[in-house]
N, CA, C and O atoms as a DFTB+ gen file, in Angstrom:
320 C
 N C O
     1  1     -44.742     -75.608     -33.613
     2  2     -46.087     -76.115     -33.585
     3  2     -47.091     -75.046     -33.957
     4  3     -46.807     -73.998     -34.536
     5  1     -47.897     -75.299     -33.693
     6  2     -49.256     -74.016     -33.960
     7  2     -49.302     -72.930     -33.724
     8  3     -49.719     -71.994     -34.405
     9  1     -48.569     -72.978     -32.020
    10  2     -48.390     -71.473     -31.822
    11  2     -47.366     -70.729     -31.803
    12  3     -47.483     -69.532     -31.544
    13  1     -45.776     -71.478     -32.159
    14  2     -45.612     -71.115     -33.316
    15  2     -45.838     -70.326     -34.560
    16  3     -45.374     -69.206     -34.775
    17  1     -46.672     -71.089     -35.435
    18  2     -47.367     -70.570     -36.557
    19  2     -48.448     -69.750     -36.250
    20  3     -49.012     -69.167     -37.176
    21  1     -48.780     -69.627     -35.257
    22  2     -50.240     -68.554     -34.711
    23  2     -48.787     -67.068     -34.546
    24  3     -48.693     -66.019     -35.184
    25  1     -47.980     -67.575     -33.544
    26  2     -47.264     -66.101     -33.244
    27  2     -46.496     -65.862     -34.626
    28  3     -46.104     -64.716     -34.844
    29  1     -46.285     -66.724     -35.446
    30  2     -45.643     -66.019     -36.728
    31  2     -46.485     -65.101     -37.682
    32  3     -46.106     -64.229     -38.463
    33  1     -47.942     -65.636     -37.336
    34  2     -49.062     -64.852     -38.297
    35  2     -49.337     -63.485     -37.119
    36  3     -49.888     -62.636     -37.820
    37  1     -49.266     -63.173     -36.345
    38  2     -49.437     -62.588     -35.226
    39  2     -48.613     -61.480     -35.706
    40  3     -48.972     -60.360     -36.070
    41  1     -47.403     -62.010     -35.640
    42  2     -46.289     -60.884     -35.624
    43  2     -46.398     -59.695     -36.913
    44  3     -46.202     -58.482     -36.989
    45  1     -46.927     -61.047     -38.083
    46  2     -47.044     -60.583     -39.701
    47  2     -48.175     -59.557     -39.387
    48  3     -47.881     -58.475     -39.893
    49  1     -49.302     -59.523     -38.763
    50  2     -50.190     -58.580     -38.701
    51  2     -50.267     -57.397     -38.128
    52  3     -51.084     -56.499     -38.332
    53  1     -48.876     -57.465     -36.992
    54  2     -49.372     -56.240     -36.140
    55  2     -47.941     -55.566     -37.438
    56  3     -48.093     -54.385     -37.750
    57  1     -47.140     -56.043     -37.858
    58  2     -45.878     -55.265     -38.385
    59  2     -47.242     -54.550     -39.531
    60  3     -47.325     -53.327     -39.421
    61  1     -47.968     -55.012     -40.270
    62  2     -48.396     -54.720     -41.250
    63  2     -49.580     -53.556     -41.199
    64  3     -49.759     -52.550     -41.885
    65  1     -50.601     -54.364     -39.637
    66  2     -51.888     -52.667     -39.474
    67  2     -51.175     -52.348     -38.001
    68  3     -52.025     -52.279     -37.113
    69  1     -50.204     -52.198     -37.671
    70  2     -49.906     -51.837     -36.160
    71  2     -51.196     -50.983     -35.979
    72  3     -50.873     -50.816     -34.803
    73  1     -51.995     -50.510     -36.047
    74  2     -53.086     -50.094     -35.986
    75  2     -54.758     -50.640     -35.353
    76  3     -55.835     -50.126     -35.051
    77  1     -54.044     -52.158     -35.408
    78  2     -55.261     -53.254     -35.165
    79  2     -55.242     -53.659     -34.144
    80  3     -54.647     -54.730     -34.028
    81  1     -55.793     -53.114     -33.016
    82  2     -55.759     -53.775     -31.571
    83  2     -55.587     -55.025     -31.418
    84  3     -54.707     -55.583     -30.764
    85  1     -56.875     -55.723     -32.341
    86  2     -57.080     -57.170     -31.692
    87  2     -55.893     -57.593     -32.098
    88  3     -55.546     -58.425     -31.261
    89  1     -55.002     -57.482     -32.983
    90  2     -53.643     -58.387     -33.248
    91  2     -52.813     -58.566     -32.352
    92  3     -52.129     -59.585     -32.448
    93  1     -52.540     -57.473     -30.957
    94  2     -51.926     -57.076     -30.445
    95  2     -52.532     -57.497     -29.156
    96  3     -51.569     -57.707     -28.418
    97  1     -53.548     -57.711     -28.551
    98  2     -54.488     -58.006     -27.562
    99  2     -54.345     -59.688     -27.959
   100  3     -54.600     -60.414     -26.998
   101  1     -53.962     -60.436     -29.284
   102  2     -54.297     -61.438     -29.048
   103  2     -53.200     -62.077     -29.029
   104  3     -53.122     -63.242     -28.640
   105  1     -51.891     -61.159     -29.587
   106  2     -50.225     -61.563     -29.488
   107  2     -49.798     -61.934     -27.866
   108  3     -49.139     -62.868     -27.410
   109  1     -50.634     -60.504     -27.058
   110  2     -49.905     -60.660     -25.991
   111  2     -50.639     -61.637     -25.405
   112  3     -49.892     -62.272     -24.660
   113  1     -52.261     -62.260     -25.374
   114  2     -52.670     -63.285     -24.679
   115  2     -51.784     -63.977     -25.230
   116  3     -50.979     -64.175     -24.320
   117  1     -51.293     -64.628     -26.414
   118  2     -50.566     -66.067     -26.754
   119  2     -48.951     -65.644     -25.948
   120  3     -48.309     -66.496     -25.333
   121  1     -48.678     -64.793     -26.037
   122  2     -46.992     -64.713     -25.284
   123  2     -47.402     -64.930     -23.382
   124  3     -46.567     -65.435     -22.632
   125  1     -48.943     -64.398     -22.817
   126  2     -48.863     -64.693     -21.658
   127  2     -48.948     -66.374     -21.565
   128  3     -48.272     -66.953     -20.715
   129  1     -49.658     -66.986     -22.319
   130  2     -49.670     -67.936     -22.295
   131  2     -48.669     -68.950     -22.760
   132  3     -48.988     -70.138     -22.767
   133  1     -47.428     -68.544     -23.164
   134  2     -46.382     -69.136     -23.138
   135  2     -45.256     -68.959     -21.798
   136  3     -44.062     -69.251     -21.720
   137  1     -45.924     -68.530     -21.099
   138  2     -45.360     -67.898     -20.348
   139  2     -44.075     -66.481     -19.996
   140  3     -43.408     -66.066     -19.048
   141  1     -44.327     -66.145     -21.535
   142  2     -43.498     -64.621     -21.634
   143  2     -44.422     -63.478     -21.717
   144  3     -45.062     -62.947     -22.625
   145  1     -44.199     -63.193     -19.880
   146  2     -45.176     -61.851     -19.313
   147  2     -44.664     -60.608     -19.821
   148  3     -45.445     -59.675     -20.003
   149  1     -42.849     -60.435     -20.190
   150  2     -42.273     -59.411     -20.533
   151  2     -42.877     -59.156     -21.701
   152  3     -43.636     -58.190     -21.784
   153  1     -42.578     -60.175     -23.037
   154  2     -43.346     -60.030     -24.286
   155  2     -44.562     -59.575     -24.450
   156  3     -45.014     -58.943     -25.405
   157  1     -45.125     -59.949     -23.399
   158  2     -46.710     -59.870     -23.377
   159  2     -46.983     -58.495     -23.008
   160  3     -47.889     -57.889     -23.580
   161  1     -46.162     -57.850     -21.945
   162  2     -46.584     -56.770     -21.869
   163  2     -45.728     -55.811     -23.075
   164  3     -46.226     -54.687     -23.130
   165  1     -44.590     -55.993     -24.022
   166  2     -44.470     -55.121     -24.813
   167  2     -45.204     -55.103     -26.007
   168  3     -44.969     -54.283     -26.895
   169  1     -46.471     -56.337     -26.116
   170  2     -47.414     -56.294     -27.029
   171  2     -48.368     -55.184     -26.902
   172  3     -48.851     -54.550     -27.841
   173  1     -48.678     -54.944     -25.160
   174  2     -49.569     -54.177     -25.183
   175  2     -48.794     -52.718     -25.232
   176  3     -49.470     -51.835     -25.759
   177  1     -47.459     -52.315     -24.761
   178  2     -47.412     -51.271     -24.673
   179  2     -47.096     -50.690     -26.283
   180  3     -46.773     -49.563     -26.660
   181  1     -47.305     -51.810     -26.959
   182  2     -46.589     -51.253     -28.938
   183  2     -48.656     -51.047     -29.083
   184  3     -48.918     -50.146     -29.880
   185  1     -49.897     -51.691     -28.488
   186  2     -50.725     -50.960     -29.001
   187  2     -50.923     -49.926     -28.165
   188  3     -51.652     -49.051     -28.633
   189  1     -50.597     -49.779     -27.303
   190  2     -50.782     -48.173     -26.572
   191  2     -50.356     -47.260     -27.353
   192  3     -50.912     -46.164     -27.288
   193  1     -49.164     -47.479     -28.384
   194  2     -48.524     -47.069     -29.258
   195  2     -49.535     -46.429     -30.532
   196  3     -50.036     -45.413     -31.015
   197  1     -49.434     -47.420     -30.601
   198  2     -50.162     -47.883     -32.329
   199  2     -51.626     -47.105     -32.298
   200  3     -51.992     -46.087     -32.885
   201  1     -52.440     -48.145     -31.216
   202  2     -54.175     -48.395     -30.882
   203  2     -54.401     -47.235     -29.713
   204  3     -55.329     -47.570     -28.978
   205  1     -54.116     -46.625     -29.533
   206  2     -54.412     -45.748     -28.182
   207  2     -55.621     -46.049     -27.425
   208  3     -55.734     -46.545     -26.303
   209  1     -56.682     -45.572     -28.426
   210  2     -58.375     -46.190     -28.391
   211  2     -58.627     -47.687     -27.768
   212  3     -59.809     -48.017     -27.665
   213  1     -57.697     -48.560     -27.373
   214  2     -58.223     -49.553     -26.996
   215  2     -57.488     -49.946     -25.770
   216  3     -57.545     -51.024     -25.179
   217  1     -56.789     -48.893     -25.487
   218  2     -56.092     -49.119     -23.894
   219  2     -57.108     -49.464     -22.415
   220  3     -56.734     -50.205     -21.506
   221  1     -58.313     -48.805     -22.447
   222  2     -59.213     -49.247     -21.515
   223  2     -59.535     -50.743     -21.558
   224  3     -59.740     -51.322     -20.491
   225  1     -59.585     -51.324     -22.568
   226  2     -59.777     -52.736     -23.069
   227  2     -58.822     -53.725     -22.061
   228  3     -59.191     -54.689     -21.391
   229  1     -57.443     -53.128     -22.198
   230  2     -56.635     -53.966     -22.173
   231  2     -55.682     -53.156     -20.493
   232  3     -54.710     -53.721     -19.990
   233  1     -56.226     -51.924     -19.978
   234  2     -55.356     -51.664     -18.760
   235  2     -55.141     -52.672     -17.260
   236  3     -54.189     -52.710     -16.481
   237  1     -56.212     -53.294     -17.260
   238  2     -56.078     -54.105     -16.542
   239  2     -55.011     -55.248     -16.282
   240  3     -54.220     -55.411     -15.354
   241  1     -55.319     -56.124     -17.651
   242  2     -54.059     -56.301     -17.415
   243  2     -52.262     -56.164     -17.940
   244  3     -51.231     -56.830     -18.034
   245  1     -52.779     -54.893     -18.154
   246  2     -51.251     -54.023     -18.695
   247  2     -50.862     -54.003     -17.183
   248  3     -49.830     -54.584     -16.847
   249  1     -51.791     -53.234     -16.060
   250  2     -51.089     -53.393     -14.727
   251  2     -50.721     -54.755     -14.093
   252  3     -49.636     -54.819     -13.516
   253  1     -51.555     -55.912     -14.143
   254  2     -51.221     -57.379     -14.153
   255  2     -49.496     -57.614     -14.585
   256  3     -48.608     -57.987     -13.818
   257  1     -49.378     -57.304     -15.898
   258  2     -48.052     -57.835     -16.058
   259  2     -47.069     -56.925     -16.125
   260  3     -46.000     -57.398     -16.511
   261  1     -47.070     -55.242     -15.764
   262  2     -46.539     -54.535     -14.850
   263  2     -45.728     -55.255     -13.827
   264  3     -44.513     -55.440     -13.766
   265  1     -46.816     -55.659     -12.946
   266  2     -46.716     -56.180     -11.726
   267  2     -45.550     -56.985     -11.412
   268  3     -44.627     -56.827     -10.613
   269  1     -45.947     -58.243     -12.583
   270  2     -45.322     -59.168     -12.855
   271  2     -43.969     -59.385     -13.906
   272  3     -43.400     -60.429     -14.225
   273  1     -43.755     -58.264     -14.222
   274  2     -42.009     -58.365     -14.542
   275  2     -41.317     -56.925     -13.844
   276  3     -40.168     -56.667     -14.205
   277  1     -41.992     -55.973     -12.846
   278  2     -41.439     -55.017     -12.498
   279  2     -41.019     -54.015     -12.660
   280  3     -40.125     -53.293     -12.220
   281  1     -42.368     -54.016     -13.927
   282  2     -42.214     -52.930     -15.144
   283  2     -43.494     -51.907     -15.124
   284  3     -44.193     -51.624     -16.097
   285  1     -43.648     -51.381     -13.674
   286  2     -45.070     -50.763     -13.582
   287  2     -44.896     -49.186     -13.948
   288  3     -45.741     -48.385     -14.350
   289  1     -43.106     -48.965     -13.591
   290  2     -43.623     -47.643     -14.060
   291  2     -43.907     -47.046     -15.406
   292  3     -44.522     -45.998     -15.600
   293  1     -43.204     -48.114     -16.629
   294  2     -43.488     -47.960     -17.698
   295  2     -45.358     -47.721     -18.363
   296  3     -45.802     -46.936     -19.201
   297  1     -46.172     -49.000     -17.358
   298  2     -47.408     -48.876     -17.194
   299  2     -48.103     -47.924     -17.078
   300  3     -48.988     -47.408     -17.759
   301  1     -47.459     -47.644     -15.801
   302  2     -48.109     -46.155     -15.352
   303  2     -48.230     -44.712     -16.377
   304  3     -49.147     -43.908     -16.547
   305  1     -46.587     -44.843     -17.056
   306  2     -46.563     -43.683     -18.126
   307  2     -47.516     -43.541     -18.763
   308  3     -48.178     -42.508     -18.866
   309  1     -47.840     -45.322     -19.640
   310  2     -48.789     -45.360     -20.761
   311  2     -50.117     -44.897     -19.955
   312  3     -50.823     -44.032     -20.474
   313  1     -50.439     -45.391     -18.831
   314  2     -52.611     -45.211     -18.462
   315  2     -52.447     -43.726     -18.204
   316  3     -53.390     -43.030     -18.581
   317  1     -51.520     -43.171     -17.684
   318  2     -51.864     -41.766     -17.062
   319  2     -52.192     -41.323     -18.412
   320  3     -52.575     -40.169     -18.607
């Protein structure tokens, strides 16, 4: 369906500017909202990667879905 085709254009953008926060800020809202918190949080930790500059944006809820798959210390690595 759409999102679907939203996460297929999603995916095409961050492979292409991994550099572009919002691609990555808006991958992992559509994966939380499918209900894949794991995905969601390795969206954000590939722009912690990528985007460094936009980790304040998005730490909040990097610790949120930390939380929620039991993956805080990875979290923690990236904010410190």
């Amino acid at each position: 369906g759409d999102r679907g085709r939203a996460r297929a254009l999603l995916d095409a953008a961050v492979r292409e500017a991994p550099q572009v926060a919002r691609a990555w800020v808006v991958l992992a809202s559509l994966r939380q909202q499918e209900g894949d918190a794991a995905a969601a949080l390795d969206a954000l930790l590939n722009l912690a990667r990528h985007a460094p500059q936009a980790l304040p944006l998005v730490a909040r809820l990097m610790t949120d879905l930390g939380q929620q798959t039991g993956r805080q210390p990875d979290v923690a690595a990236v904010l410190r």
